[in-house]
Short mmCIF file of C-alpha atoms in Angstrom, two decimals:
data_model
loop_
_atom_site.label_atom_id
_atom_site.label_comp_id
_atom_site.label_asym_id
_atom_site.label_seq_id
_atom_site.Cartn_x
_atom_site.Cartn_y
_atom_site.Cartn_z
CA UNK A 20 -34.28 -10.74 5.50
CA UNK A 21 -36.01 -8.93 3.24
CA UNK A 22 -39.83 -7.66 2.58
CA UNK A 23 -41.30 -10.41 1.38
CA UNK A 24 -40.12 -13.03 4.05
CA UNK A 25 -40.74 -9.68 7.00
CA UNK A 26 -44.72 -9.93 5.54
CA UNK A 27 -45.25 -13.69 5.26
CA UNK A 28 -42.97 -15.07 7.35
CA UNK A 29 -41.45 -17.54 5.02
CA UNK A 30 -38.19 -17.62 6.31
CA UNK A 31 -39.49 -18.84 9.90
CA UNK A 32 -41.06 -21.65 7.88
CA UNK A 33 -37.89 -22.32 6.29
CA UNK A 34 -35.76 -22.39 9.37
CA UNK A 35 -38.46 -24.47 10.99
CA UNK A 36 -38.44 -27.00 8.54
CA UNK A 37 -34.56 -26.98 8.85
CA UNK A 38 -35.04 -27.73 12.57
CA UNK A 39 -37.13 -30.58 12.04
CA UNK A 40 -35.02 -32.10 9.71
CA UNK A 41 -32.09 -31.61 11.90
CA UNK A 42 -34.43 -33.21 15.25
CA UNK A 43 -35.33 -36.17 13.09
CA UNK A 44 -31.84 -37.26 12.94
CA UNK A 45 -31.80 -37.63 16.73
CA UNK A 46 -32.50 -40.52 19.18
CA UNK A 47 -36.28 -41.24 20.14
CA UNK A 48 -35.50 -40.03 23.76
CA UNK A 49 -33.58 -37.07 22.28
CA UNK A 50 -36.65 -36.57 19.98
CA UNK A 51 -39.42 -36.73 22.78
CA UNK A 52 -37.48 -33.94 25.01
CA UNK A 53 -37.50 -31.58 21.56
CA UNK A 54 -40.87 -31.73 21.70
CA UNK A 55 -41.24 -30.96 25.25
CA UNK A 56 -38.36 -28.20 24.78
CA UNK A 57 -40.53 -26.63 21.38
CA UNK A 58 -44.03 -26.90 23.73
CA UNK A 59 -42.05 -24.89 26.76
CA UNK A 60 -40.07 -22.32 24.32
CA UNK A 61 -43.52 -21.54 22.79
CA UNK A 62 -44.53 -19.45 25.37
CA UNK A 63 -41.42 -17.23 25.26
CA UNK A 64 -41.97 -16.64 21.87
CA UNK A 65 -43.02 -12.86 20.26
CA UNK A 66 -45.64 -11.57 18.62
CA UNK A 67 -44.10 -13.47 14.95
CA UNK A 68 -41.68 -16.42 16.89
CA UNK A 69 -38.35 -14.87 15.41
CA UNK A 70 -37.06 -14.29 18.84
CA UNK A 71 -36.89 -17.87 19.43
CA UNK A 72 -35.10 -18.96 16.33
CA UNK A 73 -31.53 -18.44 17.83
CA UNK A 74 -32.83 -19.73 21.31
CA UNK A 75 -33.76 -23.09 19.54
CA UNK A 76 -30.70 -23.05 17.15
CA UNK A 77 -28.81 -23.61 20.38
CA UNK A 78 -30.82 -25.63 22.09
CA UNK A 79 -30.93 -28.36 19.20
CA UNK A 80 -27.09 -27.62 18.75
CA UNK A 81 -26.82 -28.75 22.53
CA UNK A 82 -28.92 -31.83 21.70
CA UNK A 83 -26.99 -32.97 18.90
CA UNK A 84 -23.76 -32.49 20.66
CA UNK A 85 -24.66 -34.65 23.78
CA UNK A 86 -26.32 -37.74 21.74
CA UNK A 87 -22.89 -37.69 19.67
CA UNK A 88 -21.26 -37.85 23.06
CA UNK A 89 -23.57 -40.94 23.69
CA UNK A 90 -25.07 -39.32 26.81
CA UNK A 91 -28.76 -39.77 28.05
CA UNK A 92 -31.11 -37.19 27.81
CA UNK A 93 -31.42 -37.49 31.79
CA UNK A 94 -27.65 -36.60 32.10
CA UNK A 95 -28.33 -33.62 29.76
CA UNK A 96 -31.31 -32.00 30.71
CA UNK A 97 -32.26 -33.81 34.14
CA UNK A 98 -36.18 -33.63 35.49
CA UNK A 99 -36.34 -30.37 34.66
CA UNK A 100 -37.02 -29.39 31.02
CA UNK A 101 -39.15 -26.11 31.87
CA UNK A 102 -36.60 -24.51 34.35
CA UNK A 103 -33.86 -25.32 31.33
CA UNK A 104 -36.07 -23.53 28.65
CA UNK A 105 -36.42 -21.02 30.94
CA UNK A 106 -32.69 -20.22 31.53
CA UNK A 107 -32.59 -20.59 27.81
CA UNK A 108 -34.41 -17.65 27.38
CA UNK A 109 -33.11 -15.79 29.46
CA UNK A 110 -34.38 -16.32 32.58
CA UNK A 111 -37.71 -15.89 34.79
CA UNK A 112 -37.25 -12.15 33.55
CA UNK A 113 -37.98 -12.94 29.84
CA UNK A 114 -41.14 -11.27 28.69
CA UNK A 115 -43.63 -13.19 26.81
CA UNK A 116 -47.01 -12.71 25.40
CA UNK A 117 -47.83 -14.15 28.66
CA UNK A 118 -46.26 -11.40 30.89
CA UNK A 119 -47.99 -8.87 28.74
CA UNK A 120 -51.65 -10.52 29.31
CA UNK A 121 -50.82 -10.17 33.12
CA UNK A 122 -49.57 -7.17 33.55
CA UNK A 123 -52.84 -6.05 31.08
CA UNK A 124 -55.12 -8.16 33.76
CA UNK A 125 -53.53 -6.54 36.55
CA UNK A 126 -54.08 -3.05 34.89
CA UNK A 127 -57.52 -3.70 34.39
CA UNK A 128 -58.25 -5.28 37.76
CA UNK A 129 -56.87 -2.31 39.43
CA UNK A 130 -58.71 0.18 37.73
CA UNK A 131 -61.57 -1.69 38.54
CA UNK A 132 -60.86 -1.44 42.09
CA UNK A 133 -59.82 2.01 41.83
CA UNK A 134 -63.70 3.02 40.38
CA UNK A 135 -65.23 1.21 43.56
CA UNK A 136 -63.36 3.90 45.65
CA UNK A 137 -61.51 1.00 47.34
CA UNK B 111 -25.24 -34.65 49.69
CA UNK B 112 -29.00 -34.53 48.36
CA UNK B 113 -30.84 -31.03 47.67
CA UNK B 114 -27.72 -28.89 46.97
CA UNK B 115 -29.12 -27.41 43.85
CA UNK B 116 -30.95 -24.44 45.53
CA UNK B 117 -28.23 -23.14 47.83
CA UNK B 118 -25.33 -24.14 44.61
CA UNK B 119 -27.61 -21.64 42.10
CA UNK B 120 -25.71 -18.45 43.04
CA UNK B 121 -22.16 -19.94 43.36
CA UNK B 122 -22.40 -22.42 40.04
CA UNK B 123 -21.47 -19.24 37.83
CA UNK B 124 -18.55 -19.03 39.47
CA UNK B 125 -17.71 -22.29 39.63
CA UNK B 126 -17.73 -22.53 35.97
CA UNK B 127 -15.68 -19.90 35.67
CA UNK B 128 -12.65 -21.13 38.01
CA UNK B 129 -13.20 -24.40 36.04
CA UNK B 130 -12.93 -22.08 32.33
CA UNK B 131 -10.11 -20.18 34.28
CA UNK B 132 -7.57 -22.97 34.55
CA UNK B 133 -8.17 -24.25 31.61
CA UNK B 134 -9.91 -23.80 28.35
CA UNK B 135 -12.15 -26.14 27.92
CA UNK B 136 -15.94 -27.47 26.42
CA UNK B 137 -19.21 -28.00 28.05
CA UNK B 138 -19.06 -31.85 28.97
CA UNK B 139 -15.86 -31.83 30.33
CA UNK B 140 -17.27 -29.07 32.69
CA UNK B 141 -20.02 -30.72 34.16
CA UNK B 142 -17.83 -33.92 34.17
CA UNK B 143 -15.24 -31.95 36.77
CA UNK B 144 -18.69 -30.79 38.99
CA UNK B 145 -19.74 -34.32 39.21
CA UNK B 146 -16.19 -35.00 40.53
CA UNK B 147 -16.15 -32.36 42.84
CA UNK B 148 -19.56 -34.01 44.26
CA UNK B 149 -22.36 -31.81 42.70
CA UNK B 150 -23.67 -34.95 41.12
CA UNK B 151 -27.28 -33.04 40.53
CA UNK B 152 -25.51 -30.36 38.21
CA UNK B 153 -26.60 -31.68 34.52
CA UNK B 154 -24.83 -30.74 31.08
CA UNK B 155 -28.21 -28.57 30.29
CA UNK B 156 -27.37 -26.39 33.28
CA UNK B 157 -23.58 -26.07 32.65
CA UNK B 158 -25.02 -25.08 29.02
CA UNK B 159 -27.69 -21.99 30.03
CA UNK B 160 -24.63 -20.96 32.22
CA UNK B 161 -21.94 -20.95 29.55
CA UNK B 162 -24.64 -19.47 27.23
CA UNK B 163 -25.02 -16.48 29.77
CA UNK B 164 -21.03 -16.03 30.28
CA UNK B 165 -21.05 -15.74 26.43
CA UNK B 166 -23.57 -13.18 26.17
CA UNK B 167 -22.27 -11.44 28.64
CA UNK B 168 -18.89 -11.12 26.88
CA UNK B 169 -16.67 -13.09 29.52
CA UNK B 170 -15.74 -15.79 27.74
CA UNK B 171 -13.93 -16.56 24.24
CA UNK B 172 -15.49 -18.86 22.14
CA UNK B 173 -13.62 -21.18 19.82
CA UNK B 174 -15.54 -24.03 17.39
CA UNK B 175 -13.12 -27.22 17.02
CA UNK B 176 -14.18 -30.02 15.20
CA UNK B 177 -14.60 -32.80 17.89
CA UNK B 178 -14.47 -36.88 16.94
CA UNK B 179 -17.70 -37.47 16.13
CA UNK B 180 -20.58 -34.88 15.42
CA UNK B 181 -20.70 -31.37 15.71
CA UNK B 182 -18.07 -29.12 16.52
CA UNK B 183 -17.51 -28.22 19.54
CA UNK B 184 -17.71 -24.83 21.55
CA UNK B 185 -14.06 -24.39 23.72
CA UNK B 186 -14.42 -21.95 25.92
CA UNK B 187 -11.64 -19.34 27.73
CA UNK B 188 -11.57 -16.62 30.14
CA UNK B 189 -11.01 -13.24 28.68
CA UNK B 190 -9.52 -10.10 30.93
CA UNK B 191 -13.34 -9.16 31.87
CA UNK B 192 -13.88 -13.09 32.83
CA UNK B 193 -10.60 -12.74 35.23
CA UNK B 194 -12.06 -10.10 36.44
CA UNK B 195 -15.58 -11.42 37.15
CA UNK B 196 -14.06 -14.51 38.76
CA UNK B 197 -12.00 -12.49 40.82
CA UNK B 198 -14.95 -10.21 42.26
CA UNK B 199 -16.66 -14.01 42.73
CA UNK B 200 -14.12 -15.34 44.88
CA UNK B 201 -14.00 -11.95 47.03
CA UNK B 202 -17.79 -11.81 47.72
CA UNK B 203 -17.48 -15.91 48.25
CA UNK B 204 -14.84 -14.76 50.96
CA UNK B 205 -17.19 -11.87 52.12
CA UNK B 206 -19.96 -14.60 52.77
CA UNK B 207 -18.18 -17.66 54.20
CA UNK B 208 -16.27 -15.22 56.63
CA UNK B 209 -19.88 -13.62 57.92
CA UNK B 210 -21.30 -17.12 57.96
CA UNK B 211 -18.47 -18.65 59.79
CA UNK B 212 -18.97 -15.87 62.31
CA UNK B 213 -22.60 -16.15 62.78
CA UNK B 214 -22.42 -20.22 63.10
CA UNK B 215 -19.69 -18.96 66.20
CA UNK B 216 -22.14 -17.19 67.70
CA UNK B 217 -20.10 -14.23 67.06
CA UNK B 218 -21.50 -10.60 66.50
#
């Protein structure tokens, strides 16, 4: 990744384009799951989303492998796509922007309560 | 048996280690083996995330091999750290089951 790519994120755009091209080759029910996976994974993104590309690449790889095996998407992911994404992103402990918001909120509330003399 | 998933969660990693320990194998085959054992609720995605974790923790050796169709498959084999982890798993399992048996028999 060179400086230009860091600033513009052009490498990310290119990678995501490649992901989408791969996803288009998947069967319809897999494509629906792919959309859902992207939605869930986005909550684990860091500021640029650069941390997600290897994870997304892995997930897409699994979809490609299992689709080629002729498995149904239900056999592959079951009903819990959200849980699958959480595990992929490194478990419940994976820090995302949501965690940081939550932390900030908690801190603010604690400070306010402290000021009230609670 | 239904609803084993919650109880199985902590031990599934050990199960997968044991399966890989007996022969080099890949995700789909591991899932099928678990189904044969009676763990029908386990889906390939779950096994896949466990495999990723094992790989990240340096417990397995991964080899990519071309498959009959589609993209190449990842084959997993235990390395020394993996074998050690597997032994630890069975030791912990032994401990838990012996305690639970005791509890069930009403001993102290």
